[in-house]
mmCIF file of C-alpha atoms and ligand atoms in Angstrom:
data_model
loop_
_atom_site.group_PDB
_atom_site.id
_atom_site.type_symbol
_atom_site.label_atom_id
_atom_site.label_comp_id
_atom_site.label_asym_id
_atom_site.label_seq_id
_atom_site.Cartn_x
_atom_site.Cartn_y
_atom_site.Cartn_z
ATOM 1 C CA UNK Q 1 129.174 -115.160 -197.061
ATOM 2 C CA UNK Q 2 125.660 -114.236 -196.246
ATOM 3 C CA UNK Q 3 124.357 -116.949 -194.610
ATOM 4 C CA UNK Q 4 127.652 -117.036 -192.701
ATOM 5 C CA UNK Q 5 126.580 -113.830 -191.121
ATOM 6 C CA UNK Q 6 123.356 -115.395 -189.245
ATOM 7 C CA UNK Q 7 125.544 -118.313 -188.530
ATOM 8 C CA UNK Q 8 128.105 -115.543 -186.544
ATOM 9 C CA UNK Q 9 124.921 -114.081 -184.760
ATOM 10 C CA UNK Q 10 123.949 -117.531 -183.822
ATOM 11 C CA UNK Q 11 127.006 -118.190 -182.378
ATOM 12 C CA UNK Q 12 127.671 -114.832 -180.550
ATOM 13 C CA UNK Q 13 124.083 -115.297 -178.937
ATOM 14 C CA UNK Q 14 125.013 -118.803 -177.620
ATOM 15 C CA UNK Q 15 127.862 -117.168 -176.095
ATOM 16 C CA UNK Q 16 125.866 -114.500 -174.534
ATOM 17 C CA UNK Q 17 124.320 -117.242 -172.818
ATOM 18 C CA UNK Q 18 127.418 -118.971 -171.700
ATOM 19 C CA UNK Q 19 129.640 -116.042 -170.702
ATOM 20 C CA UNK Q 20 127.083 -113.399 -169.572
ATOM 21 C CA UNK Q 21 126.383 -113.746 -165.569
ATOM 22 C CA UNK Q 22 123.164 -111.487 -166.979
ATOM 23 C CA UNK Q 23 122.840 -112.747 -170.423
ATOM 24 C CA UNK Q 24 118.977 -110.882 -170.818
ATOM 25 C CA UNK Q 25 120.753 -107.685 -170.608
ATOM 26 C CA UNK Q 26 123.161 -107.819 -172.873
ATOM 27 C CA UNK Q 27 122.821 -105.983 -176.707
ATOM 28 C CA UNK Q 28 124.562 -107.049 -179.457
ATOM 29 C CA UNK Q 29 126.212 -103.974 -181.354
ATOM 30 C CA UNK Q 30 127.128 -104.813 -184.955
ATOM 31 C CA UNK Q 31 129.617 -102.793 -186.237
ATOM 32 C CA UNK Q 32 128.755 -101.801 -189.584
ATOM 33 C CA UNK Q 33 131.982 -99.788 -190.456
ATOM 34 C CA UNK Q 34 133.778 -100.152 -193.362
ATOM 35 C CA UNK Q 35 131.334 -103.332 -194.548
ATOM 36 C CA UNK Q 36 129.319 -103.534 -197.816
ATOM 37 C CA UNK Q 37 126.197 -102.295 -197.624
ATOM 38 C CA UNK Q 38 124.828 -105.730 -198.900
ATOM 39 C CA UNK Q 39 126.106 -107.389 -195.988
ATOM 40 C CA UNK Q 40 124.929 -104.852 -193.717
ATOM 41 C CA UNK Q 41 121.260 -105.658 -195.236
ATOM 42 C CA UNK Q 42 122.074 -109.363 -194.431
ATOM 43 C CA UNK Q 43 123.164 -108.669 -191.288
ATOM 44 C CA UNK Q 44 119.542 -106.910 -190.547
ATOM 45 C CA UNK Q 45 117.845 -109.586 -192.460
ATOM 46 C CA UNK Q 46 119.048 -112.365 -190.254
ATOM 47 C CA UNK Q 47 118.275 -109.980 -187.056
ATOM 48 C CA UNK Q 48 120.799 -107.475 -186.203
ATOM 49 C CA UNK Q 49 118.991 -104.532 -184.111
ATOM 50 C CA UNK Q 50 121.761 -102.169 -183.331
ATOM 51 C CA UNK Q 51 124.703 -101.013 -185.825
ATOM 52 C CA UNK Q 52 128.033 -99.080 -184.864
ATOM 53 C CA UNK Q 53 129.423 -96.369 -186.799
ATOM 54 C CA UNK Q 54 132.985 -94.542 -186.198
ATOM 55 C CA UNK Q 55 132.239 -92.117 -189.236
ATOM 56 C CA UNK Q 56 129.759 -89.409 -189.217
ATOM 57 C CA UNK Q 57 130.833 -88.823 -193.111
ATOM 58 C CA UNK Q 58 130.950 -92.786 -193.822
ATOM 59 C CA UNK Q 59 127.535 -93.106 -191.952
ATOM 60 C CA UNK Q 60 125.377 -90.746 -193.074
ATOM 61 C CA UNK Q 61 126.292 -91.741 -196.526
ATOM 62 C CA UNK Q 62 125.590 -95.350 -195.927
ATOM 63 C CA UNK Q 63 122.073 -94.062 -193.951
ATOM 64 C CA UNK Q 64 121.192 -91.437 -196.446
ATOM 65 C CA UNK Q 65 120.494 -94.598 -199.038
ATOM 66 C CA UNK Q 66 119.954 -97.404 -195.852
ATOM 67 C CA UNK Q 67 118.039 -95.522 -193.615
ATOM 68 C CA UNK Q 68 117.463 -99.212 -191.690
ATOM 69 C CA UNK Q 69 114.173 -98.405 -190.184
ATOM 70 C CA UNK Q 70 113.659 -99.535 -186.439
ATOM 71 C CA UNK Q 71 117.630 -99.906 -186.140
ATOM 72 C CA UNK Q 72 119.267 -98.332 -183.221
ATOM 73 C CA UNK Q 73 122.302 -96.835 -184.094
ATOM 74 C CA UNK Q 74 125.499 -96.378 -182.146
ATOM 75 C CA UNK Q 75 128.257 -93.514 -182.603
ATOM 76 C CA UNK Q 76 131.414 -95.727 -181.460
ATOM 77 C CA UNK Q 77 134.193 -93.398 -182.949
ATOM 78 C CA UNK Q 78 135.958 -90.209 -182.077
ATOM 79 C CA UNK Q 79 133.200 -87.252 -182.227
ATOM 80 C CA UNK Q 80 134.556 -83.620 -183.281
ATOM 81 C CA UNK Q 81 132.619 -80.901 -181.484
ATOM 82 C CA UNK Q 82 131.923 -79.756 -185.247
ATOM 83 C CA UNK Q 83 130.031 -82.805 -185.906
ATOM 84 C CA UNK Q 84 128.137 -82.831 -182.506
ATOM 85 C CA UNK Q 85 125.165 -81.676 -184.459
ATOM 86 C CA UNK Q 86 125.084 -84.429 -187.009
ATOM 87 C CA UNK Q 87 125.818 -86.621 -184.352
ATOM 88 C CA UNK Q 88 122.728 -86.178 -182.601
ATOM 89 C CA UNK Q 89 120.166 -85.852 -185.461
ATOM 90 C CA UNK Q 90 121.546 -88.930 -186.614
ATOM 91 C CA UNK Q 91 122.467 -91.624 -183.567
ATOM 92 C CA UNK Q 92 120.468 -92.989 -180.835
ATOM 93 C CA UNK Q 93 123.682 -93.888 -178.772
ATOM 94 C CA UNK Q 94 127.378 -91.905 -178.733
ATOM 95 C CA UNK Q 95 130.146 -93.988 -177.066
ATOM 96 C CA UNK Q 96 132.924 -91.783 -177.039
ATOM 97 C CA UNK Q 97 131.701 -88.786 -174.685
ATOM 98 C CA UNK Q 98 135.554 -87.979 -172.957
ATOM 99 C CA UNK Q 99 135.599 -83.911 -173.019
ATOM 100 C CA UNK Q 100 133.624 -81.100 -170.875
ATOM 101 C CA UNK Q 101 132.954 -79.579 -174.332
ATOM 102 C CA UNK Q 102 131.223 -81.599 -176.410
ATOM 103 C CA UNK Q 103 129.368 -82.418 -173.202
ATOM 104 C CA UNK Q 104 128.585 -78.659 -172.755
ATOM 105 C CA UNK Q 105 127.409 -78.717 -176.498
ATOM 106 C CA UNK Q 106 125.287 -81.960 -176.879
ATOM 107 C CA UNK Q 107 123.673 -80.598 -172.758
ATOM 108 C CA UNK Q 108 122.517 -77.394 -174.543
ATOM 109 C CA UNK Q 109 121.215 -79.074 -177.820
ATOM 110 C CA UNK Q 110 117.035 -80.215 -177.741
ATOM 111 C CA UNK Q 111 117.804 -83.304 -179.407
ATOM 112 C CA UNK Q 112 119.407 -85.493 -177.390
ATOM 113 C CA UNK Q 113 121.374 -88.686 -177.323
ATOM 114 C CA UNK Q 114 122.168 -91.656 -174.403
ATOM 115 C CA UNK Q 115 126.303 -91.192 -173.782
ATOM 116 C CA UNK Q 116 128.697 -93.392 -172.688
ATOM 117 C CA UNK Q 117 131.902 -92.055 -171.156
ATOM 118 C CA UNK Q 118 134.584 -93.120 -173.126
ATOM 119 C CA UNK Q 119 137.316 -94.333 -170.311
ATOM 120 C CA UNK Q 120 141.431 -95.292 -171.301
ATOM 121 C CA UNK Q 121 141.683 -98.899 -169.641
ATOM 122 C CA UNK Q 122 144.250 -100.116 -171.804
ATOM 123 C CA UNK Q 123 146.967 -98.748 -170.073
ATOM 124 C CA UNK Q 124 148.408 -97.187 -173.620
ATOM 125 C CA UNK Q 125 148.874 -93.440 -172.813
ATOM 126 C CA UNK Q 126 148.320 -92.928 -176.716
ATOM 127 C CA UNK Q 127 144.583 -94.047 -176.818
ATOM 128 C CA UNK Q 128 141.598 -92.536 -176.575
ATOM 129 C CA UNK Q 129 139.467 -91.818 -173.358
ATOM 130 C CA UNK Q 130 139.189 -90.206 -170.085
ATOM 131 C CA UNK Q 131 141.995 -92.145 -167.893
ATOM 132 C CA UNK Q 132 140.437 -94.064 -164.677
ATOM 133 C CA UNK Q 133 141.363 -91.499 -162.298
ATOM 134 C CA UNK Q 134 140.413 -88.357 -163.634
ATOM 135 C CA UNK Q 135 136.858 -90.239 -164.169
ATOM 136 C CA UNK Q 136 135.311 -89.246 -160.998
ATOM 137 C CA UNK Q 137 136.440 -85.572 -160.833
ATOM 138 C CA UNK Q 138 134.838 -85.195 -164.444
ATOM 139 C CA UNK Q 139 131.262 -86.732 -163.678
ATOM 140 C CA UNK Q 140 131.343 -84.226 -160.954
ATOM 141 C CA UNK Q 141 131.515 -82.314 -163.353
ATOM 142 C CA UNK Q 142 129.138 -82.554 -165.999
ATOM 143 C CA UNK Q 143 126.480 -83.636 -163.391
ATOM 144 C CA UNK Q 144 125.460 -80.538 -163.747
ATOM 145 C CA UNK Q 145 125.083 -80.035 -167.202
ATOM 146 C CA UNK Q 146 120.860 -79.671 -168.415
ATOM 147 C CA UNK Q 147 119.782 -82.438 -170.177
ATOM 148 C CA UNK Q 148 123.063 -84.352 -170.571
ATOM 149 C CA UNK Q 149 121.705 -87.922 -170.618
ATOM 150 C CA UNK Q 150 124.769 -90.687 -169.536
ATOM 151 C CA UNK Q 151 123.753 -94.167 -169.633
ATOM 152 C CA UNK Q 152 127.305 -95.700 -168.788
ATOM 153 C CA UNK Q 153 131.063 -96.109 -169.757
ATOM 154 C CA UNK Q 154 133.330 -97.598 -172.490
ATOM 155 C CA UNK Q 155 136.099 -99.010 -173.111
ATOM 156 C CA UNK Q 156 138.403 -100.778 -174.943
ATOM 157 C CA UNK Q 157 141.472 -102.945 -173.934
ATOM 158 C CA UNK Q 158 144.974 -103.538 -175.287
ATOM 159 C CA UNK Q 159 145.185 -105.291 -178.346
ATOM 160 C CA UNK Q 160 146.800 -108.137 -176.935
ATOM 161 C CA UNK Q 161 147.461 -111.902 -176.552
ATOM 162 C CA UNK Q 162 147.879 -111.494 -172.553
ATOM 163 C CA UNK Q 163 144.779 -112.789 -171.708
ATOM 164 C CA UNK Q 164 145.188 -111.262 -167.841
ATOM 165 C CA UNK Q 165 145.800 -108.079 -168.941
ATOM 166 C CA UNK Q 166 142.633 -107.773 -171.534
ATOM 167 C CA UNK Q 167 140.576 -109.327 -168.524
ATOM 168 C CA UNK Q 168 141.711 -106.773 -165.723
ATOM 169 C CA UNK Q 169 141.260 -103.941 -168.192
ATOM 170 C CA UNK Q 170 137.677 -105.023 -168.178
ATOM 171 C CA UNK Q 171 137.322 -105.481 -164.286
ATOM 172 C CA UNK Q 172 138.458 -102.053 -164.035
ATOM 173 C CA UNK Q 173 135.538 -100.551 -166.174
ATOM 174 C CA UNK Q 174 133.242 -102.528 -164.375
ATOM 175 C CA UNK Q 175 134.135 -101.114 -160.891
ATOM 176 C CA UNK Q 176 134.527 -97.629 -161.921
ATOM 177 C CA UNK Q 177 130.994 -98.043 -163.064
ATOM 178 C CA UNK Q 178 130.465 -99.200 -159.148
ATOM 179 C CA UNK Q 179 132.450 -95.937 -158.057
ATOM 180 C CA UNK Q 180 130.566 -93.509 -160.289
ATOM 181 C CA UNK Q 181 127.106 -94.988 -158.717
ATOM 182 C CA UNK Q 182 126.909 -92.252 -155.791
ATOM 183 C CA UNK Q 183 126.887 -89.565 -158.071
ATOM 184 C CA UNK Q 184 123.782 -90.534 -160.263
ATOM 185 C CA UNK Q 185 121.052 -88.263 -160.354
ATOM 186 C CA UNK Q 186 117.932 -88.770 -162.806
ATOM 187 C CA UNK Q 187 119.933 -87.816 -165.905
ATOM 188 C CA UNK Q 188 123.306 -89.183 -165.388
ATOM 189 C CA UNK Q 189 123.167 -93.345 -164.372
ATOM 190 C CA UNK Q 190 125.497 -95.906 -164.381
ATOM 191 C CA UNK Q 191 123.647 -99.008 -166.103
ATOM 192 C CA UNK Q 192 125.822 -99.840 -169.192
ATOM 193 C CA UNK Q 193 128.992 -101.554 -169.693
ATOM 194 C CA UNK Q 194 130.524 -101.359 -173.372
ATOM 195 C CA UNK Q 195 133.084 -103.432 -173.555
ATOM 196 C CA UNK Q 196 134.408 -106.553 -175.626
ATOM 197 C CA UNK Q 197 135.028 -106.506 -179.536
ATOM 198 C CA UNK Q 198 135.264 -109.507 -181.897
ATOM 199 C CA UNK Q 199 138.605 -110.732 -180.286
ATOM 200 C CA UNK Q 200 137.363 -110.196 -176.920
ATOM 201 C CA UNK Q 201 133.746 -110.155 -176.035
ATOM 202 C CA UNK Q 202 133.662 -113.516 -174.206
ATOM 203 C CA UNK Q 203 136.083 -111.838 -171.584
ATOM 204 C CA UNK Q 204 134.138 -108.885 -171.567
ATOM 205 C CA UNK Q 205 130.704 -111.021 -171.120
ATOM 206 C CA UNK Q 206 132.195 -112.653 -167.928
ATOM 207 C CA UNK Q 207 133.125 -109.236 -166.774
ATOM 208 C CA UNK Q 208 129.752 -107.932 -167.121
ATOM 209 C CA UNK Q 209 129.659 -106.189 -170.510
ATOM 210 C CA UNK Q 210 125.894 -105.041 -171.145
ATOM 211 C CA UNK Q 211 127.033 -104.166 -174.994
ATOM 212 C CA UNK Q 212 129.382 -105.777 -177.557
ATOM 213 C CA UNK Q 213 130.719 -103.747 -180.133
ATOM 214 C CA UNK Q 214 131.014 -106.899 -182.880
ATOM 215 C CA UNK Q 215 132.473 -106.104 -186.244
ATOM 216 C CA UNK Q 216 134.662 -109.036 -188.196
ATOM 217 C CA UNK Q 217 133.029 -111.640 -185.934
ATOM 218 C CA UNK Q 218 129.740 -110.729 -187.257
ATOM 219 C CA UNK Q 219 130.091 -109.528 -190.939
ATOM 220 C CA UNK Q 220 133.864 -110.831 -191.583
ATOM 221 C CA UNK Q 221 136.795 -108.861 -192.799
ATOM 222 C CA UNK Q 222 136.344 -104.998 -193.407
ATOM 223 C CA UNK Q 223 137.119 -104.378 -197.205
ATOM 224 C CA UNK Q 224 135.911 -101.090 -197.984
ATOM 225 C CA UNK Q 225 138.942 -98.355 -198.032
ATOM 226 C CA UNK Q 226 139.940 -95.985 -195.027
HETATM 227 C C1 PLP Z 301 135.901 -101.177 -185.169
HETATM 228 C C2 PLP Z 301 135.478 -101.077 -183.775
HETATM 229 C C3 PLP Z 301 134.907 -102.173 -183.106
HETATM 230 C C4 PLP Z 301 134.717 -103.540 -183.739
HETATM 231 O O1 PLP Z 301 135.938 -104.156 -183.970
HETATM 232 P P1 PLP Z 301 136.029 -105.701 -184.425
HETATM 233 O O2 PLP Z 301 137.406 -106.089 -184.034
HETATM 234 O O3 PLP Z 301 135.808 -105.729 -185.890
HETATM 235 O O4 PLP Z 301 134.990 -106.446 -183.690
HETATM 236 C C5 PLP Z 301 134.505 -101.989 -181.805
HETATM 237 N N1 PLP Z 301 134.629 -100.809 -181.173
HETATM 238 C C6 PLP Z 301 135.177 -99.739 -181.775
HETATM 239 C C7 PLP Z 301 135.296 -98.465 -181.024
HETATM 240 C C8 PLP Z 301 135.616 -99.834 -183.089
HETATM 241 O O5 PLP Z 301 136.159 -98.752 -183.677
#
């Protein structure tokens, strides 16, 4: 199992280097949630620099006895505005920025944190994210919030064999990160892609994903309980 886990890095990286048109920019996300905390520690033996959480409770457990020193850790889950706080003294990274309040709250805090707008490209009215369309309208919008620091958007696309569908989902993120470049000013920039997950990267990677959000394909099957 353990050694398995440098043998998934391995292979991700060679695909980096295959799929990526810009495979130096591209970070490697593993995503730590619901795992073991052994293999966690194997996954940062054999290399892993950046873990994703969707938990604040299930991560600052897990960090209260694995602090992981020099790891850079991603929020990648839903984030309360009760748990903005937490949030921030405890991430380097929060995907899932989608409302004008928790932006008001994390503009106004000293701490702060690199966001990602969280966008809905799956076409699923049910998930999460801002849709494409009201994207725009809402940087506008928090533009001028302090010390708001955006580095990008994410998304995630339909679970689904239609290979078309995952790929246009992920074409669409990348030009709305093209539309939302005439509004950057020195806070709020449009560098970062995160897209692609273990049954998808290598489509995201050709559409120009900058971070993969890797969980089974890097540490296997989640067995801890929900
Ligand atoms: C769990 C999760 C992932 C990783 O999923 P895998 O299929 O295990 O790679 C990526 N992104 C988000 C937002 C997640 O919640």
């Amino acid at each position: 199992m353990m050694n398995n886990i440098r043998q998934n890095l391995e292979n991700i990286r060679e695909d980096i280097r295959k799929y990526s048109p810009h495979p130096g920019r591209v970070r490697l996300i593993a995503v730590s949630k619901k795992q073991p905390v052994e293999r966690i520690c194997a996954g940062v033996e054999a290399g892993v620099s950046d873990l994703g959480e969707n938990r604040i409770q299930d991560a600052l457990k897990k960090f209260a006895r694995h602090p992981f020193p020099g790891i850079t850790r991603h929020f990648i889950g839903y984030l309360q505005s009760n748990k903005a706080n937490k949030c921030l003294q405890n991430f380097d990274w929060l995907h899932s920025l989608q409302t004008e309040k928790l932006a008001r709250i994390i503009a106004r805090k000293e701490q702060g944190i690199r966001c990602l707008i969280e966008v809905n490209i799956s076409g699923e009215s049910n998930k999460s994210g801002i849709a494409p369309d009201a994207l725009y309208p809402f940087v506008k919008r928090i533009r001028d919030y302090g010390n708001l620091q955006v580095r990008g958007l994410m998304g995630m696309a339909a679970l689904t064999d239609d290979g078309g569908r995952i790929r246009s989902s992920f074409a669409l993120l990348r030009s709305l990160l093209d539309d939302c470049r005439d509004l950057e000013t020195e806070n709020i920039r449009f560098e970062e892609l995160s897209m692609g997950m273990s049954n998808d990267y290598r489509t995201a990677l050709e559409e120009g994903s900058t971070m993969l959000r890797i969980g089974t394909a890097v540490f296997g099957p989640r067995t801890e309980k929900e």
